[in-house]
mmCIF file of C-alpha atoms in Angstrom:
data_model
loop_
_atom_site.group_PDB
_atom_site.id
_atom_site.type_symbol
_atom_site.label_atom_id
_atom_site.label_comp_id
_atom_site.label_asym_id
_atom_site.label_seq_id
_atom_site.Cartn_x
_atom_site.Cartn_y
_atom_site.Cartn_z
ATOM 1 C CA MET D 196 53.048 182.506 -149.973
ATOM 2 C CA LYS D 197 55.092 182.715 -146.964
ATOM 3 C CA ASN D 198 58.202 180.248 -146.517
ATOM 4 C CA ALA D 199 58.584 178.866 -142.895
ATOM 5 C CA GLU D 200 61.791 177.838 -143.328
ATOM 6 C CA HIS D 201 63.265 181.312 -144.757
ATOM 7 C CA LYS D 202 61.603 183.649 -143.253
ATOM 8 C CA ASN D 203 62.843 181.505 -140.117
ATOM 9 C CA ARG D 204 67.100 182.280 -141.123
ATOM 10 C CA THR D 205 69.057 185.061 -142.073
ATOM 11 C CA GLN D 206 68.759 185.489 -146.529
ATOM 12 C CA ARG D 207 71.491 186.358 -147.935
ATOM 13 C CA TYR D 208 71.498 188.578 -151.014
ATOM 14 C CA GLY D 209 74.063 188.887 -152.857
ATOM 15 C CA PHE D 210 75.227 192.155 -156.229
ATOM 16 C CA VAL D 211 77.587 192.011 -158.877
ATOM 17 C CA LEU D 212 78.965 195.352 -159.161
ATOM 18 C CA VAL D 213 79.381 195.719 -162.877
ATOM 19 C CA PRO D 214 82.239 198.257 -163.648
ATOM 20 C CA GLU D 215 79.371 201.352 -164.641
ATOM 21 C CA PHE D 216 76.720 199.915 -163.065
ATOM 22 C CA SER D 217 73.818 202.412 -162.151
ATOM 23 C CA LEU D 218 74.041 203.465 -158.413
ATOM 24 C CA THR D 219 70.329 204.630 -158.283
ATOM 25 C CA ALA D 220 69.001 200.836 -158.749
ATOM 26 C CA PHE D 221 71.738 199.418 -156.944
ATOM 27 C CA SER D 222 70.934 201.432 -153.583
ATOM 28 C CA CYS D 223 66.715 201.395 -154.274
ATOM 29 C CA ALA D 224 67.340 197.690 -154.226
ATOM 30 C CA VAL D 225 69.911 196.832 -150.662
ATOM 31 C CA GLU D 226 68.659 200.264 -148.722
ATOM 32 C CA ALA D 227 65.048 197.982 -148.748
ATOM 33 C CA LEU D 228 66.390 195.120 -148.011
ATOM 34 C CA ARG D 229 68.220 197.096 -145.157
ATOM 35 C CA THR D 230 65.271 198.313 -144.336
ATOM 36 C CA ALA D 231 63.401 195.328 -143.997
ATOM 37 C CA ASN D 232 65.965 194.661 -141.104
ATOM 38 C CA SER D 233 65.418 198.211 -139.576
ATOM 39 C CA LEU D 234 61.549 197.967 -139.059
ATOM 40 C CA ALA D 235 61.720 194.194 -138.262
ATOM 41 C CA GLY D 236 63.749 194.262 -136.170
ATOM 42 C CA ASP D 237 66.155 191.739 -136.924
ATOM 43 C CA MET D 238 68.530 190.200 -138.875
ATOM 44 C CA LEU D 239 66.323 189.042 -142.235
ATOM 45 C CA TYR D 240 68.590 189.685 -144.920
ATOM 46 C CA GLU D 241 72.039 190.240 -145.399
ATOM 47 C CA VAL D 242 73.399 191.758 -148.648
ATOM 48 C CA VAL D 243 76.675 190.620 -150.137
ATOM 49 C CA LEU D 244 78.332 192.983 -152.785
ATOM 50 C CA VAL D 245 80.985 191.047 -155.377
ATOM 51 C CA GLY D 246 83.440 192.630 -158.234
ATOM 52 C CA SER D 247 84.313 191.121 -160.842
ATOM 53 C CA GLY D 248 87.732 192.327 -160.538
ATOM 54 C CA THR D 249 88.058 195.062 -158.859
ATOM 55 C CA ASP D 250 87.783 195.472 -154.750
ATOM 56 C CA LEU D 251 86.207 199.711 -155.399
ATOM 57 C CA VAL D 252 83.645 198.932 -158.969
ATOM 58 C CA ARG D 253 83.205 202.482 -160.145
ATOM 59 C CA SER D 254 79.562 203.682 -160.955
ATOM 60 C CA SER D 255 78.208 205.527 -163.813
ATOM 61 C CA CYS D 256 77.742 208.817 -161.806
ATOM 62 C CA GLY D 257 81.524 208.076 -160.409
ATOM 63 C CA VAL D 258 81.189 207.121 -157.187
ATOM 64 C CA GLU D 259 82.837 204.364 -156.354
ATOM 65 C CA VAL D 260 81.184 201.241 -153.828
ATOM 66 C CA ARG D 261 83.802 199.211 -152.024
ATOM 67 C CA VAL D 262 83.089 195.427 -152.113
ATOM 68 C CA ASP D 263 82.564 192.244 -149.822
ATOM 69 C CA CYS D 264 84.749 190.259 -152.277
ATOM 70 C CA GLN D 265 85.273 188.627 -155.305
ATOM 71 C CA PRO D 266 83.343 185.844 -157.571
ATOM 72 C CA ASP D 267 85.969 183.604 -156.620
ATOM 73 C CA GLN D 268 85.409 183.802 -152.948
ATOM 74 C CA VAL D 269 81.835 184.269 -152.715
ATOM 75 C CA GLN D 270 79.913 181.874 -150.068
ATOM 76 C CA GLN D 271 76.834 180.021 -150.602
ATOM 77 C CA LEU D 272 73.995 182.944 -151.651
ATOM 78 C CA ASP D 273 70.154 182.710 -151.616
ATOM 79 C CA ALA D 274 69.610 185.068 -154.476
ATOM 80 C CA LEU D 275 72.267 186.893 -156.803
ATOM 81 C CA PHE D 276 71.252 190.306 -158.395
ATOM 82 C CA VAL D 277 73.078 191.191 -161.064
ATOM 83 C CA CYS D 278 73.888 194.521 -161.195
ATOM 84 C CA GLY D 279 74.322 195.529 -164.704
ATOM 85 C CA PRO D 280 76.322 198.954 -166.856
ATOM 86 C CA THR D 281 74.926 201.667 -169.042
ATOM 87 C CA PRO D 282 75.348 201.440 -171.668
ATOM 88 C CA VAL D 283 74.550 197.510 -172.072
ATOM 89 C CA LEU D 284 77.728 195.353 -172.964
ATOM 90 C CA HIS D 285 76.920 193.290 -175.847
ATOM 91 C CA SER D 286 81.192 191.213 -175.209
ATOM 92 C CA GLY D 287 82.876 191.098 -172.884
ATOM 93 C CA HIS D 288 83.238 189.972 -168.799
ATOM 94 C CA GLU D 289 83.333 186.429 -170.707
ATOM 95 C CA LYS D 290 84.611 184.674 -167.163
ATOM 96 C CA LEU D 291 82.077 186.494 -164.865
ATOM 97 C CA ILE D 292 79.344 185.466 -167.647
ATOM 98 C CA ALA D 293 79.951 181.561 -166.969
ATOM 99 C CA TRP D 294 81.183 181.988 -163.011
ATOM 100 C CA LEU D 295 76.706 182.912 -163.410
ATOM 101 C CA ARG D 296 76.843 180.181 -165.424
ATOM 102 C CA ARG D 297 78.281 178.039 -162.651
ATOM 103 C CA GLN D 298 76.676 180.245 -159.156
ATOM 104 C CA SER D 299 73.727 178.539 -162.066
ATOM 105 C CA ARG D 300 73.421 175.339 -159.960
ATOM 106 C CA SER D 301 74.480 176.364 -156.767
ATOM 107 C CA VAL D 302 71.970 179.231 -156.251
ATOM 108 C CA SER D 303 68.129 179.625 -155.323
ATOM 109 C CA SER D 304 67.255 182.310 -157.756
ATOM 110 C CA LEU D 305 68.965 185.123 -159.788
ATOM 111 C CA GLY D 306 68.482 188.191 -160.526
ATOM 112 C CA GLY D 307 69.399 191.632 -163.095
ATOM 113 C CA ILE D 308 69.212 194.851 -161.818
ATOM 114 C CA GLY D 309 68.890 197.178 -165.304
ATOM 115 C CA THR D 310 71.062 195.651 -167.916
ATOM 116 C CA GLY D 311 72.090 193.051 -166.348
ATOM 117 C CA SER D 312 68.996 190.882 -167.392
ATOM 118 C CA TYR D 313 71.175 191.012 -170.756
ATOM 119 C CA LEU D 314 74.850 189.381 -168.799
ATOM 120 C CA LEU D 315 72.123 187.272 -167.750
ATOM 121 C CA ALA D 316 70.839 186.505 -170.939
ATOM 122 C CA ARG D 317 74.309 186.360 -171.702
ATOM 123 C CA ALA D 318 74.597 183.413 -170.196
ATOM 124 C CA GLY D 319 71.654 182.050 -171.371
ATOM 125 C CA LEU D 320 69.987 182.120 -168.164
ATOM 126 C CA LEU D 321 67.012 183.528 -169.269
ATOM 127 C CA ASP D 322 66.286 181.159 -171.855
ATOM 128 C CA GLY D 323 62.448 180.030 -171.412
ATOM 129 C CA TYR D 324 61.611 183.536 -168.960
ATOM 130 C CA ARG D 325 59.528 185.659 -168.845
ATOM 131 C CA ALA D 326 62.516 189.293 -167.984
ATOM 132 C CA THR D 327 62.217 192.934 -169.200
ATOM 133 C CA ILE D 328 65.274 195.884 -169.005
ATOM 134 C CA HIS D 329 65.101 199.025 -169.341
ATOM 135 C CA TRP D 330 63.226 200.583 -172.423
ATOM 136 C CA LEU D 331 66.275 202.070 -174.507
ATOM 137 C CA ASP D 332 67.410 197.969 -175.283
ATOM 138 C CA ILE D 333 64.356 196.379 -174.772
ATOM 139 C CA ALA D 334 64.764 195.683 -179.314
ATOM 140 C CA THR D 335 68.345 194.579 -178.194
ATOM 141 C CA LEU D 336 67.399 191.969 -176.334
ATOM 142 C CA ARG D 337 64.866 190.579 -178.420
ATOM 143 C CA GLU D 338 66.220 190.319 -180.598
ATOM 144 C CA ALA D 339 69.658 189.374 -179.527
ATOM 145 C CA PHE D 340 67.854 186.232 -177.167
ATOM 146 C CA PRO D 341 64.591 185.276 -179.383
ATOM 147 C CA ARG D 342 64.389 182.548 -176.795
ATOM 148 C CA VAL D 343 63.906 185.149 -173.776
ATOM 149 C CA GLU D 344 60.074 186.328 -173.610
ATOM 150 C CA ALA D 345 61.417 189.879 -173.214
ATOM 151 C CA THR D 346 58.611 192.362 -172.001
ATOM 152 C CA GLY D 347 58.796 195.745 -171.336
ATOM 153 C CA ASN D 348 57.120 196.334 -167.615
ATOM 154 C CA LEU D 349 58.065 197.642 -164.664
ATOM 155 C CA PHE D 350 59.931 194.402 -163.331
ATOM 156 C CA GLU D 351 59.431 190.286 -163.220
ATOM 157 C CA THR D 352 58.499 187.307 -161.169
ATOM 158 C CA ASP D 353 59.096 184.441 -163.262
ATOM 159 C CA ARG D 354 59.813 181.496 -161.534
ATOM 160 C CA ASP D 355 63.506 181.345 -159.493
ATOM 161 C CA ARG D 356 64.441 184.821 -161.991
ATOM 162 C CA TYR D 357 63.921 188.491 -161.578
ATOM 163 C CA THR D 358 64.623 191.184 -163.741
ATOM 164 C CA CYS D 359 63.529 195.172 -163.332
ATOM 165 C CA SER D 360 64.220 197.733 -166.162
ATOM 166 C CA GLY D 361 66.390 199.638 -163.626
ATOM 167 C CA GLY D 362 66.584 202.926 -161.631
ATOM 168 C CA THR D 363 63.689 203.194 -159.010
ATOM 169 C CA ALA D 364 61.981 199.158 -160.486
ATOM 170 C CA SER D 365 64.851 197.748 -158.421
ATOM 171 C CA MET D 366 63.067 199.092 -155.025
ATOM 172 C CA ASP D 367 59.747 197.615 -156.592
ATOM 173 C CA MET D 368 61.486 193.881 -156.874
ATOM 174 C CA LEU D 369 63.376 194.062 -153.668
ATOM 175 C CA LEU D 370 59.742 195.148 -152.103
ATOM 176 C CA PHE D 371 57.765 192.344 -154.085
ATOM 177 C CA LEU D 372 60.171 189.317 -152.410
ATOM 178 C CA ILE D 373 60.118 190.812 -148.871
ATOM 179 C CA GLY D 374 56.251 191.188 -149.074
ATOM 180 C CA ARG D 375 56.252 187.840 -149.916
ATOM 181 C CA GLU D 376 58.691 186.119 -147.978
ATOM 182 C CA HIS D 377 58.162 188.394 -144.525
ATOM 183 C CA GLY D 378 53.880 190.220 -145.907
ATOM 184 C CA ILE D 379 52.662 192.563 -146.961
ATOM 185 C CA ASP D 380 53.127 195.188 -143.884
ATOM 186 C CA LEU D 381 56.173 194.543 -143.812
ATOM 187 C CA ALA D 382 56.774 195.958 -147.157
ATOM 188 C CA SER D 383 54.425 198.623 -146.716
ATOM 189 C CA SER D 384 55.999 200.128 -143.513
ATOM 190 C CA ILE D 385 59.204 200.272 -146.564
ATOM 191 C CA SER D 386 57.605 202.113 -148.855
ATOM 192 C CA GLU D 387 56.685 204.361 -146.365
ATOM 193 C CA GLN D 388 59.780 205.552 -144.778
ATOM 194 C CA PHE D 389 60.860 205.746 -148.745
ATOM 195 C CA VAL D 390 57.501 208.659 -149.104
ATOM 196 C CA CYS D 391 56.848 205.949 -152.129
ATOM 197 C CA GLU D 392 53.280 206.514 -152.694
ATOM 198 C CA ARG D 393 52.538 203.654 -153.550
ATOM 199 C CA ILE D 394 54.443 200.192 -154.614
ATOM 200 C CA ARG D 395 54.569 199.787 -158.310
ATOM 201 C CA LEU D 396 52.715 196.308 -159.562
ATOM 202 C CA SER D 397 55.523 194.363 -161.594
ATOM 203 C CA ASP D 398 52.423 194.278 -164.365
ATOM 204 C CA GLU D 399 52.862 198.229 -164.770
ATOM 205 C CA VAL D 400 54.932 198.945 -168.049
ATOM 206 C CA GLN D 401 57.606 201.385 -167.969
ATOM 207 C CA ARG D 402 56.880 205.011 -169.633
ATOM 208 C CA VAL D 403 58.678 203.596 -172.809
ATOM 209 C CA PRO D 404 58.725 205.854 -175.661
ATOM 210 C CA LEU D 405 55.692 204.833 -178.214
ATOM 211 C CA LYS D 406 57.382 203.993 -181.067
ATOM 212 C CA VAL D 407 59.633 201.452 -178.975
ATOM 213 C CA ARG D 408 56.221 200.478 -177.080
ATOM 214 C CA LEU D 409 55.419 199.390 -180.599
ATOM 215 C CA GLY D 410 58.414 197.858 -182.520
ATOM 216 C CA THR D 411 57.251 200.258 -185.315
ATOM 217 C CA GLN D 412 58.373 203.563 -187.428
ATOM 218 C CA GLN D 413 54.846 203.950 -188.673
ATOM 219 C CA PRO D 414 53.696 207.907 -187.946
ATOM 220 C CA ASN D 415 50.406 206.997 -189.130
ATOM 221 C CA LEU D 416 49.792 204.182 -186.514
ATOM 222 C CA ILE D 417 51.668 205.898 -183.790
ATOM 223 C CA GLU D 418 49.836 208.715 -184.279
ATOM 224 C CA ALA D 419 46.453 207.194 -184.086
ATOM 225 C CA VAL D 420 47.802 205.456 -181.183
ATOM 226 C CA THR D 421 48.378 208.665 -179.069
ATOM 227 C CA LEU D 422 44.897 209.471 -180.458
ATOM 228 C CA MET D 423 43.460 206.652 -178.890
ATOM 229 C CA GLU D 424 45.688 207.389 -175.459
ATOM 230 C CA ALA D 425 44.845 211.423 -175.282
ATOM 231 C CA ASN D 426 40.910 210.026 -175.683
ATOM 232 C CA ILE D 427 39.991 206.990 -173.690
ATOM 233 C CA GLU D 428 37.481 208.823 -172.040
ATOM 234 C CA GLU D 429 35.762 209.748 -174.312
ATOM 235 C CA PRO D 430 37.112 207.112 -176.901
ATOM 236 C CA LEU D 431 36.882 208.174 -181.076
ATOM 237 C CA SER D 432 35.358 205.779 -183.479
ATOM 238 C CA THR D 433 38.080 203.699 -185.648
ATOM 239 C CA ASP D 434 36.689 206.594 -188.964
ATOM 240 C CA ASP D 435 37.310 209.298 -186.936
ATOM 241 C CA LEU D 436 40.891 208.232 -185.636
ATOM 242 C CA ALA D 437 41.589 207.397 -189.954
ATOM 243 C CA HIS D 438 40.256 210.843 -190.797
ATOM 244 C CA HIS D 439 42.597 212.842 -187.430
ATOM 245 C CA VAL D 440 45.443 210.490 -189.583
ATOM 246 C CA GLY D 441 44.599 211.730 -192.630
ATOM 247 C CA VAL D 442 44.162 207.430 -194.197
ATOM 248 C CA SER D 443 41.107 205.258 -194.913
ATOM 249 C CA ARG D 444 39.561 203.067 -192.656
ATOM 250 C CA ARG D 445 41.123 200.087 -194.360
ATOM 251 C CA HIS D 446 44.930 201.437 -195.161
ATOM 252 C CA LEU D 447 43.870 202.637 -191.024
ATOM 253 C CA GLU D 448 42.646 199.012 -189.844
ATOM 254 C CA ARG D 449 45.784 197.134 -192.634
ATOM 255 C CA LEU D 450 48.435 198.900 -190.134
ATOM 256 C CA PHE D 451 46.862 197.796 -187.174
ATOM 257 C CA LYS D 452 47.196 194.275 -188.375
ATOM 258 C CA GLN D 453 50.273 193.964 -190.402
ATOM 259 C CA ASN D 454 51.923 195.555 -187.013
ATOM 260 C CA LEU D 455 49.916 195.101 -183.560
ATOM 261 C CA GLN D 456 46.995 191.691 -184.828
ATOM 262 C CA GLN D 457 44.375 193.474 -184.033
ATOM 263 C CA VAL D 458 41.960 195.628 -184.908
ATOM 264 C CA PRO D 459 41.990 199.034 -184.428
ATOM 265 C CA SER D 460 38.443 198.957 -182.515
ATOM 266 C CA GLN D 461 40.390 195.988 -179.914
ATOM 267 C CA TYR D 462 43.940 197.386 -179.659
ATOM 268 C CA TYR D 463 41.344 200.875 -177.990
ATOM 269 C CA LEU D 464 39.043 198.495 -175.777
ATOM 270 C CA GLU D 465 42.487 196.627 -174.180
ATOM 271 C CA LEU D 466 44.080 199.861 -173.710
ATOM 272 C CA ARG D 467 41.366 201.647 -172.136
ATOM 273 C CA LEU D 468 40.784 197.844 -170.013
ATOM 274 C CA ASP D 469 44.401 198.365 -169.050
ATOM 275 C CA ARG D 470 43.336 201.902 -167.515
ATOM 276 C CA ALA D 471 40.697 200.515 -165.488
ATOM 277 C CA ARG D 472 42.917 198.239 -163.814
ATOM 278 C CA VAL D 473 45.298 200.400 -162.999
ATOM 279 C CA LEU D 474 42.134 202.740 -161.139
ATOM 280 C CA LEU D 475 41.091 200.460 -159.933
ATOM 281 C CA ARG D 476 44.216 198.892 -157.919
ATOM 282 C CA THR D 477 45.081 202.376 -156.738
ATOM 283 C CA ASP D 478 41.805 204.768 -157.141
ATOM 284 C CA ASP D 479 39.574 204.607 -154.751
ATOM 285 C CA LYS D 480 36.746 206.190 -157.049
ATOM 286 C CA PRO D 481 33.484 204.267 -157.519
ATOM 287 C CA ILE D 482 34.069 201.429 -159.831
ATOM 288 C CA LEU D 483 30.814 202.879 -161.749
ATOM 289 C CA GLN D 484 32.806 205.667 -162.203
ATOM 290 C CA VAL D 485 36.192 204.212 -162.874
ATOM 291 C CA GLY D 486 34.118 202.552 -166.116
ATOM 292 C CA LEU D 487 32.880 205.816 -167.082
ATOM 293 C CA MET D 488 36.369 206.917 -167.135
ATOM 294 C CA CYS D 489 37.755 204.626 -169.124
ATOM 295 C CA GLY D 490 34.904 205.001 -172.060
ATOM 296 C CA PHE D 491 32.088 202.662 -170.978
ATOM 297 C CA SER D 492 29.191 203.829 -171.387
ATOM 298 C CA SER D 493 27.612 201.302 -168.637
ATOM 299 C CA ALA D 494 28.540 199.005 -165.680
ATOM 300 C CA SER D 495 27.493 196.182 -167.390
ATOM 301 C CA TYR D 496 29.320 195.922 -170.499
ATOM 302 C CA PHE D 497 32.278 197.319 -168.316
ATOM 303 C CA SER D 498 31.621 194.599 -165.889
ATOM 304 C CA THR D 499 31.153 191.925 -169.104
ATOM 305 C CA ALA D 500 35.148 193.179 -171.202
ATOM 306 C CA TYR D 501 36.343 193.469 -167.886
ATOM 307 C CA ARG D 502 36.166 189.623 -166.604
ATOM 308 C CA ASN D 503 35.967 188.881 -171.240
ATOM 309 C CA HIS D 504 39.877 190.863 -171.034
ATOM 310 C CA PHE D 505 41.590 189.591 -167.163
ATOM 311 C CA GLY D 506 39.106 186.771 -165.996
ATOM 312 C CA LEU D 507 37.668 188.462 -163.401
ATOM 313 C CA THR D 508 34.845 191.293 -162.831
ATOM 314 C CA PRO D 509 36.699 195.026 -161.096
ATOM 315 C CA ARG D 510 34.404 194.005 -158.629
ATOM 316 C CA GLN D 511 36.969 191.417 -158.461
ATOM 317 C CA GLU D 512 39.794 193.697 -158.959
ATOM 318 C CA ARG D 513 39.183 195.936 -156.664
ATOM 319 C CA ARG D 514 39.293 193.545 -153.932
ATOM 320 C CA ASN D 515 42.321 191.550 -154.646
ATOM 321 C CA ALA D 516 43.889 194.699 -154.694
ATOM 322 C CA ARG D 517 43.120 195.675 -151.154
ATOM 323 C CA PRO D 518 43.075 191.731 -148.945
ATOM 324 C CA ALA D 519 40.807 191.923 -145.307
ATOM 325 C CA ALA D 520 44.148 191.447 -142.606
ATOM 326 C CA GLY D 521 46.233 189.313 -142.057
ATOM 327 C CA SER D 522 44.827 187.474 -146.007
ATOM 328 C CA PRO D 523 46.889 184.729 -145.910
ATOM 329 C CA GLU D 524 46.517 185.071 -149.905
ATOM 330 C CA LEU D 525 48.734 188.231 -149.354
ATOM 331 C CA GLN D 526 47.155 189.023 -152.688
ATOM 332 C CA SER D 527 47.561 193.208 -152.112
ATOM 333 C CA SER D 528 48.598 196.083 -154.190
ATOM 334 C CA PHE D 529 51.190 193.782 -155.530
ATOM 335 C CA GLY D 530 48.476 192.813 -158.001
ATOM 336 C CA ARG D 531 48.460 189.290 -157.256
ATOM 337 C CA SER D 532 49.546 185.946 -154.698
ATOM 338 C CA PHE D 533 52.682 185.637 -153.837
ATOM 339 C CA GLU D 534 53.396 182.138 -154.651
ATOM 340 C CA ARG D 535 56.174 180.030 -155.640
#
């Protein structure tokens, strides 16, 4: 939902550069804001670069960036993003963490880019929030901070906390925020400027290695899920999966229940529905064809299963992904209403 006050004044977005930060993730974020200003012909956003002790901050690729100020010199910001280092910092930067805690009382929104999420978690600023981080660090974040609802999604926007997995996902996250404040048309135009095929959705998962995504080292389970992902259009039966993996059906069902809290057939169904959701949002193929491509033999079965899982029909999903021009809800390729 657009905020009239925000729309009428320049938003000040601060970026804290921690030594060894990702230059790619940082530049994707700030370039989205710069291009928003350029295309709008107005100063929608002011970028403030904040150091963590030095005026020149070295990125992980060796390029140094000159900051505008140090933490104790920062004036009022609308949002503050922490650009974290590689590898993740398990200790150190205690002054920065204490400063982030103080900033949380005056800054409207806080964000973590890549491992910046870990620094926010260390400050206790993600407790009770949905948050994400690069897939290499998901397990570490979950283990160290059980009060953070860590996901494997590209980015998360939960109330006044914005986190992304790093890399080019920072652009997707900033385009979401720009779209929420200034409309989908501007966000889409920025995406086109960077020759992006589409604006990715917040709930799309990172390309996480299967054993990391499942949180298990069980080779038989990993092999079964790999077979499922390779056979979406023509699903295998549980008996066929067990045969290919080389275990009994009962043993396979026990593996799924112990590690994924589901029977194989339910997990398989959700895989196919997730694939259908991506196609409905991004592809123009007829809905019936999408259902067939995801292993559903009839339109009624596809529609019923989709509604039971996502709470809306495939037709509604597609309509939400392509709103009419001027739609006040702004339900677009971002996949959900822009609501605060």
